[in-house]
Amino acid sequence: MPAGEQKQELVVRAHSRRACDLAAKAVVAGEDASRVHLTGSATGTDGALACRVVDVSAGGVGLSTACFMPANCTLRVSVDCDGGSTISVEGVVKRVQMTSAEPRYYLGLAFAGAPGASLDALMDLIDGSGDGREATRGDGDGSRGAVA
């Protein structure tokens, strides 16, 4: 490599991402709930971490938050929609990147299971074509993502 050149890292993604900016809440889920504890200063009165969904793909979601989360931690992310419905998905943190000194972090989550109707509802919400209720595809066993 010639002097002064830096090696660039190639980032390959399995799914194309759709940019968005949706207010959301996240809670530590599954077995990780007993291992990862958020302080009261990091969460709201409901114990959830305030965050923003900044991108969505068929493989997962990207979150922006003020709280660092460890890799491989499972989170349940909920987005409140117009009309009172809630879209919830569960994902495993695969990528953590500090994006500013505020601090602010980007968390890349891979869906834990097939998101089914929840992914459809998120895409409808991003497109502005729905309130989160238009999901028609089933969730399989219903344990990993739901529209309420």
Tab-separated table of N, CA and C in Angstrom:
chain	number	residue	atom	x	y	z
A	1	MET	N	0.858	-1.174	0.000
A	1	MET	CA	0.000	0.000	0.000
A	1	MET	C	0.900	1.230	0.000
A	2	PRO	N	0.681	2.180	-0.908
A	2	PRO	CA	1.504	3.384	-0.968
A	2	PRO	C	1.393	4.191	0.312
A	3	ALA	N	2.456	4.935	0.638
A	3	ALA	CA	2.477	5.774	1.835
A	3	ALA	C	1.332	6.780	1.780
A	4	GLY	N	0.727	7.032	2.890
A	4	GLY	CA	-0.354	7.998	2.979
A	4	GLY	C	-1.733	7.435	2.684
A	5	GLU	N	-1.820	6.243	2.094
A	5	GLU	CA	-3.125	5.621	1.832
A	5	GLU	C	-3.563	4.813	3.038
A	6	GLN	N	-4.818	4.886	3.345
A	6	GLN	CA	-5.359	4.091	4.438
A	6	GLN	C	-6.177	2.952	3.868
A	7	LYS	N	-6.110	1.835	4.540
A	7	LYS	CA	-6.906	0.681	4.132
A	7	LYS	C	-8.373	0.966	4.428
A	8	GLN	N	-9.231	0.815	3.427
A	8	GLN	CA	-10.661	1.018	3.624
A	8	GLN	C	-11.326	-0.325	3.866
A	9	GLU	N	-12.220	-0.315	4.844
A	9	GLU	CA	-12.928	-1.540	5.194
A	9	GLU	C	-14.154	-1.699	4.295
A	10	LEU	N	-14.305	-2.845	3.703
A	10	LEU	CA	-15.449	-3.140	2.853
A	10	LEU	C	-16.606	-3.606	3.728
A	11	VAL	N	-17.729	-2.909	3.622
A	11	VAL	CA	-18.921	-3.272	4.388
A	11	VAL	C	-19.928	-3.873	3.409
A	12	VAL	N	-20.263	-5.130	3.624
A	12	VAL	CA	-21.219	-5.813	2.764
A	12	VAL	C	-22.458	-6.131	3.595
A	13	ARG	N	-23.614	-5.775	3.083
A	13	ARG	CA	-24.856	-6.022	3.802
A	13	ARG	C	-25.716	-6.994	3.008
A	14	ALA	N	-26.399	-7.854	3.719
A	14	ALA	CA	-27.245	-8.857	3.075
A	14	ALA	C	-28.555	-8.251	2.569
A	15	HIS	N	-29.009	-7.146	3.182
A	15	HIS	CA	-30.303	-6.546	2.830
A	15	HIS	C	-30.135	-5.042	2.660
A	16	SER	N	-30.845	-4.464	1.702
A	16	SER	CA	-30.820	-3.015	1.554
A	16	SER	C	-31.631	-2.394	2.691
A	17	ARG	N	-31.181	-1.227	3.144
A	17	ARG	CA	-31.826	-0.565	4.272
A	17	ARG	C	-32.666	0.610	3.802
A	18	ARG	N	-33.755	0.869	4.519
A	18	ARG	CA	-34.634	2.015	4.257
A	18	ARG	C	-34.450	2.992	5.404
A	19	ALA	N	-34.030	4.208	5.088
A	19	ALA	CA	-33.846	5.236	6.107
A	19	ALA	C	-35.197	5.688	6.641
A	20	CYS	N	-35.221	6.024	7.924
A	20	CYS	CA	-36.444	6.527	8.553
A	20	CYS	C	-36.054	7.276	9.826
A	21	ASP	N	-37.012	7.794	10.520
A	21	ASP	CA	-36.778	8.458	11.800
A	21	ASP	C	-38.047	8.310	12.631
A	22	LEU	N	-38.134	7.203	13.374
A	22	LEU	CA	-39.317	6.875	14.153
A	22	LEU	C	-38.983	6.830	15.641
A	23	ALA	N	-39.745	7.532	16.453
A	23	ALA	CA	-39.567	7.464	17.895
A	23	ALA	C	-39.893	6.047	18.360
A	24	ALA	N	-39.064	5.523	19.259
A	24	ALA	CA	-39.257	4.143	19.727
A	24	ALA	C	-38.784	4.008	21.165
A	25	LYS	N	-39.086	2.855	21.726
A	25	LYS	CA	-38.600	2.477	23.057
A	25	LYS	C	-38.028	1.080	22.953
A	26	ALA	N	-36.979	0.824	23.729
A	26	ALA	CA	-36.357	-0.498	23.722
A	26	ALA	C	-36.188	-0.992	25.154
A	27	VAL	N	-36.389	-2.286	25.331
A	27	VAL	CA	-36.142	-2.929	26.622
A	27	VAL	C	-35.267	-4.155	26.371
A	28	VAL	N	-34.442	-4.470	27.340
A	28	VAL	CA	-33.623	-5.676	27.249
A	28	VAL	C	-34.560	-6.865	27.392
A	29	ALA	N	-34.427	-7.843	26.492
A	29	ALA	CA	-35.384	-8.950	26.424
A	29	ALA	C	-34.709	-10.300	26.637
A	30	GLY	N	-35.537	-11.300	26.831
A	30	GLY	CA	-35.069	-12.679	26.947
A	30	GLY	C	-34.139	-12.892	28.134
A	31	GLU	N	-33.212	-13.808	27.964
A	31	GLU	CA	-32.266	-14.130	29.033
A	31	GLU	C	-31.373	-12.952	29.379
A	32	ASP	N	-31.190	-12.031	28.425
A	32	ASP	CA	-30.325	-10.878	28.675
A	32	ASP	C	-30.908	-9.935	29.716
A	33	ALA	N	-32.210	-9.983	29.955
A	33	ALA	CA	-32.840	-9.106	30.940
A	33	ALA	C	-32.272	-9.331	32.337
A	34	SER	N	-31.796	-10.532	32.617
A	34	SER	CA	-31.211	-10.802	33.936
A	34	SER	C	-29.721	-10.451	33.985
A	35	ARG	N	-29.109	-10.209	32.802
A	35	ARG	CA	-27.674	-9.920	32.753
A	35	ARG	C	-27.343	-8.464	32.470
A	36	VAL	N	-28.206	-7.762	31.735
A	36	VAL	CA	-27.958	-6.372	31.359
A	36	VAL	C	-28.993	-5.513	32.066
A	37	HIS	N	-28.518	-4.641	32.942
A	37	HIS	CA	-29.414	-3.789	33.725
A	37	HIS	C	-29.168	-2.335	33.361
A	38	LEU	N	-30.241	-1.631	33.017
A	38	LEU	CA	-30.157	-0.216	32.705
A	38	LEU	C	-30.483	0.583	33.960
A	39	THR	N	-29.725	1.652	34.193
A	39	THR	CA	-29.982	2.491	35.358
A	39	THR	C	-31.211	3.345	35.113
A	40	GLY	N	-31.770	3.860	36.190
A	40	GLY	CA	-32.943	4.713	36.084
A	40	GLY	C	-32.680	5.971	35.278
A	41	SER	N	-31.434	6.456	35.290
A	41	SER	CA	-31.116	7.668	34.521
A	41	SER	C	-31.083	7.395	33.014
A	42	ALA	N	-30.947	6.131	32.611
A	42	ALA	CA	-30.900	5.777	31.192
A	42	ALA	C	-32.274	5.479	30.623
A	43	THR	N	-33.240	5.244	31.497
A	43	THR	CA	-34.578	4.840	31.037
A	43	THR	C	-35.632	5.825	31.516
A	44	GLY	N	-36.809	5.702	30.959
A	44	GLY	CA	-37.948	6.485	31.416
A	44	GLY	C	-38.581	5.816	32.618
A	45	THR	N	-39.676	6.363	33.082
A	45	THR	CA	-40.359	5.805	34.249
A	45	THR	C	-40.898	4.409	33.983
A	46	ASP	N	-41.073	4.060	32.690
A	46	ASP	CA	-41.556	2.730	32.331
A	46	ASP	C	-40.433	1.702	32.210
A	47	GLY	N	-39.186	2.123	32.461
A	47	GLY	CA	-38.049	1.209	32.383
A	47	GLY	C	-37.526	0.981	30.975
A	48	ALA	N	-38.088	1.689	29.995
A	48	ALA	CA	-37.668	1.530	28.599
A	48	ALA	C	-36.675	2.620	28.211
A	49	LEU	N	-35.798	2.267	27.315
A	49	LEU	CA	-34.786	3.165	26.788
A	49	LEU	C	-35.365	3.922	25.592
A	50	ALA	N	-35.349	5.249	25.635
A	50	ALA	CA	-35.820	6.041	24.502
A	50	ALA	C	-34.804	5.934	23.373
A	51	CYS	N	-35.285	5.741	22.152
A	51	CYS	CA	-34.397	5.626	20.994
A	51	CYS	C	-35.152	6.041	19.750
A	52	ARG	N	-34.464	6.038	18.618
A	52	ARG	CA	-35.076	6.331	17.330
A	52	ARG	C	-34.721	5.206	16.389
A	53	VAL	N	-35.693	4.701	15.649
A	53	VAL	CA	-35.415	3.741	14.583
A	53	VAL	C	-34.972	4.584	13.391
A	54	VAL	N	-33.731	4.378	12.928
A	54	VAL	CA	-33.181	5.211	11.851
A	54	VAL	C	-33.070	4.467	10.530
A	55	ASP	N	-33.144	3.145	10.562
A	55	ASP	CA	-33.220	2.384	9.313
A	55	ASP	C	-33.828	1.015	9.575
A	56	VAL	N	-34.425	0.465	8.520
A	56	VAL	CA	-35.098	-0.833	8.600
A	56	VAL	C	-34.752	-1.622	7.346
A	57	SER	N	-34.507	-2.919	7.509
A	57	SER	CA	-34.306	-3.808	6.364
A	57	SER	C	-34.991	-5.126	6.673
A	58	ALA	N	-34.964	-6.030	5.724
A	58	ALA	CA	-35.547	-7.355	5.949
A	58	ALA	C	-34.770	-8.128	7.007
A	59	GLY	N	-33.544	-7.695	7.308
A	59	GLY	CA	-32.720	-8.407	8.276
A	59	GLY	C	-32.685	-7.804	9.662
A	60	GLY	N	-33.123	-6.537	9.810
A	60	GLY	CA	-33.053	-5.922	11.127
A	60	GLY	C	-33.367	-4.450	11.108
A	61	VAL	N	-33.060	-3.781	12.230
A	61	VAL	CA	-33.295	-2.350	12.370
A	61	VAL	C	-32.046	-1.669	12.893
A	62	GLY	N	-31.924	-0.386	12.587
A	62	GLY	CA	-30.860	0.441	13.136
A	62	GLY	C	-31.470	1.421	14.113
A	63	LEU	N	-30.857	1.545	15.287
A	63	LEU	CA	-31.352	2.450	16.320
A	63	LEU	C	-30.321	3.528	16.620
A	64	SER	N	-30.798	4.693	16.991
A	64	SER	CA	-29.956	5.759	17.517
A	64	SER	C	-30.385	5.970	18.955
A	65	THR	N	-29.422	5.945	19.878
A	65	THR	CA	-29.745	6.068	21.295
A	65	THR	C	-28.587	6.702	22.053
A	66	ALA	N	-28.875	7.199	23.237
A	66	ALA	CA	-27.847	7.807	24.079
A	66	ALA	C	-27.180	6.774	24.986
A	67	CYS	N	-27.625	5.533	24.933
A	67	CYS	CA	-27.123	4.498	25.837
A	67	CYS	C	-26.350	3.417	25.079
A	68	PHE	N	-25.153	3.117	25.536
A	68	PHE	CA	-24.370	2.018	24.969
A	68	PHE	C	-25.033	0.694	25.337
A	69	MET	N	-25.104	-0.207	24.384
A	69	MET	CA	-25.613	-1.556	24.640
A	69	MET	C	-24.568	-2.553	24.142
A	70	PRO	N	-24.335	-3.623	24.889
A	70	PRO	CA	-23.314	-4.590	24.467
A	70	PRO	C	-23.766	-5.431	23.268
A	71	ALA	N	-22.785	-5.833	22.465
A	71	ALA	CA	-23.069	-6.728	21.343
A	71	ALA	C	-23.673	-8.022	21.869
A	72	ASN	N	-24.532	-8.623	21.079
A	72	ASN	CA	-25.229	-9.882	21.371
A	72	ASN	C	-26.307	-9.763	22.438
A	73	CYS	N	-26.639	-8.550	22.822
A	73	CYS	CA	-27.739	-8.313	23.760
A	73	CYS	C	-29.042	-8.295	22.965
A	74	THR	N	-30.077	-8.929	23.482
A	74	THR	CA	-31.384	-8.964	22.812
A	74	THR	C	-32.244	-7.807	23.311
A	75	LEU	N	-32.810	-7.060	22.351
A	75	LEU	CA	-33.683	-5.932	22.681
A	75	LEU	C	-35.051	-6.126	22.033
A	76	ARG	N	-36.090	-5.701	22.730
A	76	ARG	CA	-37.431	-5.624	22.144
A	76	ARG	C	-37.689	-4.147	21.894
A	77	VAL	N	-37.907	-3.806	20.633
A	77	VAL	CA	-38.102	-2.418	20.212
A	77	VAL	C	-39.570	-2.214	19.865
A	78	SER	N	-40.155	-1.148	20.404
A	78	SER	CA	-41.575	-0.853	20.161
A	78	SER	C	-41.726	0.550	19.598
A	79	VAL	N	-42.530	0.649	18.539
A	79	VAL	CA	-42.845	1.927	17.904
A	79	VAL	C	-44.344	2.144	18.048
A	80	ASP	N	-44.728	3.274	18.662
A	80	ASP	CA	-46.148	3.613	18.778
A	80	ASP	C	-46.599	4.268	17.490
A	81	CYS	N	-47.750	3.853	16.998
A	81	CYS	CA	-48.296	4.347	15.733
A	81	CYS	C	-49.528	5.195	15.994
A	82	ASP	N	-49.907	5.965	14.976
A	82	ASP	CA	-51.166	6.704	15.049
A	82	ASP	C	-52.295	5.691	15.212
A	83	GLY	N	-53.289	6.050	15.944
A	83	GLY	CA	-54.420	5.150	16.126
A	83	GLY	C	-54.256	4.229	17.328
A	84	GLY	N	-53.155	4.373	18.071
A	84	GLY	CA	-52.976	3.601	19.292
A	84	GLY	C	-52.330	2.239	19.146
A	85	SER	N	-51.996	1.812	17.922
A	85	SER	CA	-51.358	0.508	17.772
A	85	SER	C	-49.861	0.623	18.040
A	86	THR	N	-49.232	-0.498	18.322
A	86	THR	CA	-47.799	-0.562	18.592
A	86	THR	C	-47.188	-1.655	17.738
A	87	ILE	N	-46.056	-1.359	17.117
A	87	ILE	CA	-45.305	-2.355	16.362
A	87	ILE	C	-44.115	-2.751	17.214
A	88	SER	N	-43.941	-4.042	17.469
A	88	SER	CA	-42.828	-4.529	18.278
A	88	SER	C	-42.019	-5.553	17.508
A	89	VAL	N	-40.708	-5.420	17.593
A	89	VAL	CA	-39.795	-6.396	16.999
A	89	VAL	C	-38.716	-6.728	18.025
A	90	GLU	N	-38.141	-7.891	17.888
A	90	GLU	CA	-37.066	-8.305	18.772
A	90	GLU	C	-35.820	-8.527	17.933
A	91	GLY	N	-34.690	-8.015	18.425
A	91	GLY	CA	-33.453	-8.160	17.674
A	91	GLY	C	-32.244	-8.281	18.583
A	92	VAL	N	-31.167	-8.775	18.003
A	92	VAL	CA	-29.904	-8.960	18.714
A	92	VAL	C	-28.922	-7.904	18.226
A	93	VAL	N	-28.288	-7.193	19.160
A	93	VAL	CA	-27.326	-6.158	18.812
A	93	VAL	C	-26.121	-6.809	18.142
A	94	LYS	N	-25.857	-6.427	16.894
A	94	LYS	CA	-24.722	-6.959	16.138
A	94	LYS	C	-23.663	-5.902	15.872
A	95	ARG	N	-24.070	-4.627	15.925
A	95	ARG	CA	-23.142	-3.549	15.628
A	95	ARG	C	-23.386	-2.405	16.598
A	96	VAL	N	-22.305	-1.860	17.155
A	96	VAL	CA	-22.385	-0.700	18.041
A	96	VAL	C	-21.351	0.307	17.563
A	97	GLN	N	-21.801	1.528	17.294
A	97	GLN	CA	-20.880	2.556	16.817
A	97	GLN	C	-21.232	3.872	17.502
A	98	MET	N	-20.239	4.502	18.129
A	98	MET	CA	-20.460	5.815	18.716
A	98	MET	C	-20.518	6.823	17.571
A	99	THR	N	-21.599	7.599	17.506
A	99	THR	CA	-21.781	8.521	16.389
A	99	THR	C	-21.525	9.970	16.758
A	100	SER	N	-21.516	10.296	18.051
A	100	SER	CA	-21.180	11.646	18.490
A	100	SER	C	-20.765	11.609	19.959
A	101	ALA	N	-20.199	12.697	20.405
A	101	ALA	CA	-19.683	12.762	21.768
A	101	ALA	C	-20.745	13.130	22.798
A	102	GLU	N	-22.004	13.250	22.398
A	102	GLU	CA	-23.083	13.641	23.324
A	102	GLU	C	-23.229	12.736	24.535
A	103	PRO	N	-23.163	11.495	24.607
A	103	PRO	CA	-22.851	10.523	23.560
A	103	PRO	C	-24.106	10.083	22.809
A	104	ARG	N	-23.883	9.561	21.633
A	104	ARG	CA	-24.934	9.001	20.791
A	104	ARG	C	-24.367	7.746	20.152
A	105	TYR	N	-25.171	6.686	20.083
A	105	TYR	CA	-24.718	5.404	19.542
A	105	TYR	C	-25.671	4.924	18.449
A	106	TYR	N	-25.093	4.297	17.437
A	106	TYR	CA	-25.871	3.575	16.440
A	106	TYR	C	-25.808	2.109	16.835
A	107	LEU	N	-26.966	1.472	16.972
A	107	LEU	CA	-27.038	0.043	17.283
A	107	LEU	C	-27.653	-0.664	16.083
A	108	GLY	N	-26.935	-1.596	15.513
A	108	GLY	CA	-27.461	-2.402	14.418
A	108	GLY	C	-27.979	-3.712	14.977
A	109	LEU	N	-29.278	-3.933	14.860
A	109	LEU	CA	-29.910	-5.147	15.392
A	109	LEU	C	-30.314	-6.076	14.258
A	110	ALA	N	-30.024	-7.359	14.426
A	110	ALA	CA	-30.507	-8.392	13.510
A	110	ALA	C	-31.757	-8.989	14.141
A	111	PHE	N	-32.817	-9.151	13.343
A	111	PHE	CA	-34.043	-9.710	13.882
A	111	PHE	C	-33.773	-11.067	14.513
A	112	ALA	N	-34.384	-11.290	15.669
A	112	ALA	CA	-34.305	-12.574	16.363
A	112	ALA	C	-35.552	-13.353	15.954
A	113	GLY	N	-35.454	-14.088	14.870
A	113	GLY	CA	-36.629	-14.780	14.326
A	113	GLY	C	-37.209	-13.987	13.177
A	114	ALA	N	-38.217	-14.515	12.557
A	114	ALA	CA	-38.857	-13.855	11.414
A	114	ALA	C	-39.793	-12.757	11.921
A	115	PRO	N	-39.598	-11.507	11.475
A	115	PRO	CA	-40.431	-10.417	11.977
A	115	PRO	C	-41.840	-10.409	11.408
A	116	GLY	N	-42.056	-11.070	10.269
A	116	GLY	CA	-43.391	-11.223	9.695
A	116	GLY	C	-44.176	-9.943	9.581
A	117	ALA	N	-45.343	-9.912	10.204
A	117	ALA	CA	-46.269	-8.786	10.107
A	117	ALA	C	-45.662	-7.504	10.660
A	118	SER	N	-44.770	-7.610	11.635
A	118	SER	CA	-44.152	-6.419	12.208
A	118	SER	C	-43.297	-5.687	11.190
A	119	LEU	N	-42.546	-6.415	10.376
A	119	LEU	CA	-41.734	-5.783	9.333
A	119	LEU	C	-42.640	-5.118	8.296
A	120	ASP	N	-43.701	-5.796	7.888
A	120	ASP	CA	-44.661	-5.210	6.946
A	120	ASP	C	-45.231	-3.909	7.498
A	121	ALA	N	-45.598	-3.921	8.772
A	121	ALA	CA	-46.192	-2.733	9.395
A	121	ALA	C	-45.179	-1.599	9.490
A	122	LEU	N	-43.917	-1.912	9.821
A	122	LEU	CA	-42.874	-0.881	9.860
A	122	LEU	C	-42.672	-0.256	8.488
A	123	MET	N	-42.607	-1.082	7.457
A	123	MET	CA	-42.431	-0.568	6.096
A	123	MET	C	-43.619	0.299	5.683
A	124	ASP	N	-44.834	-0.104	6.043
A	124	ASP	CA	-46.015	0.707	5.759
A	124	ASP	C	-45.921	2.059	6.465
A	125	LEU	N	-45.455	2.048	7.714
A	125	LEU	CA	-45.324	3.277	8.492
A	125	LEU	C	-44.281	4.199	7.856
A	126	ILE	N	-43.158	3.651	7.426
A	126	ILE	CA	-42.108	4.438	6.773
A	126	ILE	C	-42.623	5.039	5.473
A	127	ASP	N	-43.370	4.248	4.716
A	127	ASP	CA	-43.917	4.716	3.441
A	127	ASP	C	-45.036	5.735	3.626
A	128	GLY	N	-45.542	5.849	4.850
A	128	GLY	CA	-46.640	6.763	5.098
A	128	GLY	C	-47.973	6.225	4.636
A	129	SER	N	-47.996	4.935	4.337
A	129	SER	CA	-49.226	4.358	3.810
A	129	SER	C	-50.049	3.652	4.868
A	130	GLY	N	-49.603	3.710	6.105
A	130	GLY	CA	-50.367	2.988	7.111
A	130	GLY	C	-50.108	3.501	8.501
A	131	ASP	N	-50.877	3.010	9.436
A	131	ASP	CA	-50.717	3.370	10.838
A	131	ASP	C	-50.182	2.196	11.640
A	132	GLY	N	-49.636	1.198	10.938
A	132	GLY	CA	-49.111	0.031	11.620
A	132	GLY	C	-50.093	-1.111	11.688
A	133	ARG	N	-51.317	-0.926	11.229
A	133	ARG	CA	-52.347	-1.959	11.328
A	133	ARG	C	-52.514	-2.757	10.046
A	134	GLU	N	-51.857	-2.358	8.977
A	134	GLU	CA	-52.096	-2.990	7.683
A	134	GLU	C	-51.418	-4.339	7.488
A	135	ALA	N	-50.674	-4.809	8.466
A	135	ALA	CA	-49.934	-6.053	8.309
A	135	ALA	C	-50.884	-7.207	8.025
A	136	THR	N	-50.537	-8.018	7.020
A	136	THR	CA	-51.403	-9.131	6.655
A	136	THR	C	-50.700	-10.468	6.758
A	137	ARG	N	-49.372	-10.461	6.794
A	137	ARG	CA	-48.619	-11.708	6.837
A	137	ARG	C	-48.502	-12.165	8.287
A	138	GLY	N	-48.622	-13.443	8.543
A	138	GLY	CA	-48.567	-13.985	9.898
A	138	GLY	C	-47.169	-13.998	10.463
A	139	ASP	N	-47.054	-14.117	11.773
A	139	ASP	CA	-45.786	-14.145	12.470
A	139	ASP	C	-45.329	-15.556	12.817
A	140	GLY	N	-45.854	-16.573	12.208
A	140	GLY	CA	-45.445	-17.931	12.587
A	140	GLY	C	-45.969	-18.247	13.966
A	141	ASP	N	-45.047	-18.400	14.936
A	141	ASP	CA	-45.480	-18.738	16.284
A	141	ASP	C	-45.887	-17.514	17.092
A	142	GLY	N	-45.687	-16.313	16.531
A	142	GLY	CA	-46.120	-15.103	17.205
A	142	GLY	C	-45.219	-14.647	18.324
A	143	SER	N	-44.099	-15.311	18.583
A	143	SER	CA	-43.283	-14.974	19.725
A	143	SER	C	-42.256	-13.885	19.446
A	144	ARG	N	-42.024	-13.515	18.206
A	144	ARG	CA	-40.961	-12.586	17.886
A	144	ARG	C	-41.451	-11.410	17.062
A	145	GLY	N	-42.225	-10.568	17.537
A	145	GLY	CA	-42.675	-9.429	16.751
A	145	GLY	C	-44.172	-9.478	16.615
A	146	ALA	N	-44.783	-8.360	16.917
A	146	ALA	CA	-46.229	-8.372	16.893
A	146	ALA	C	-46.756	-6.984	16.613
A	147	VAL	N	-47.938	-6.923	16.135
A	147	VAL	CA	-48.647	-5.677	15.975
A	147	VAL	C	-49.826	-5.750	16.930
A	148	ALA	N	-49.882	-4.804	17.830
A	148	ALA	CA	-50.960	-4.806	18.838
A	148	ALA	C	-51.911	-3.662	18.608
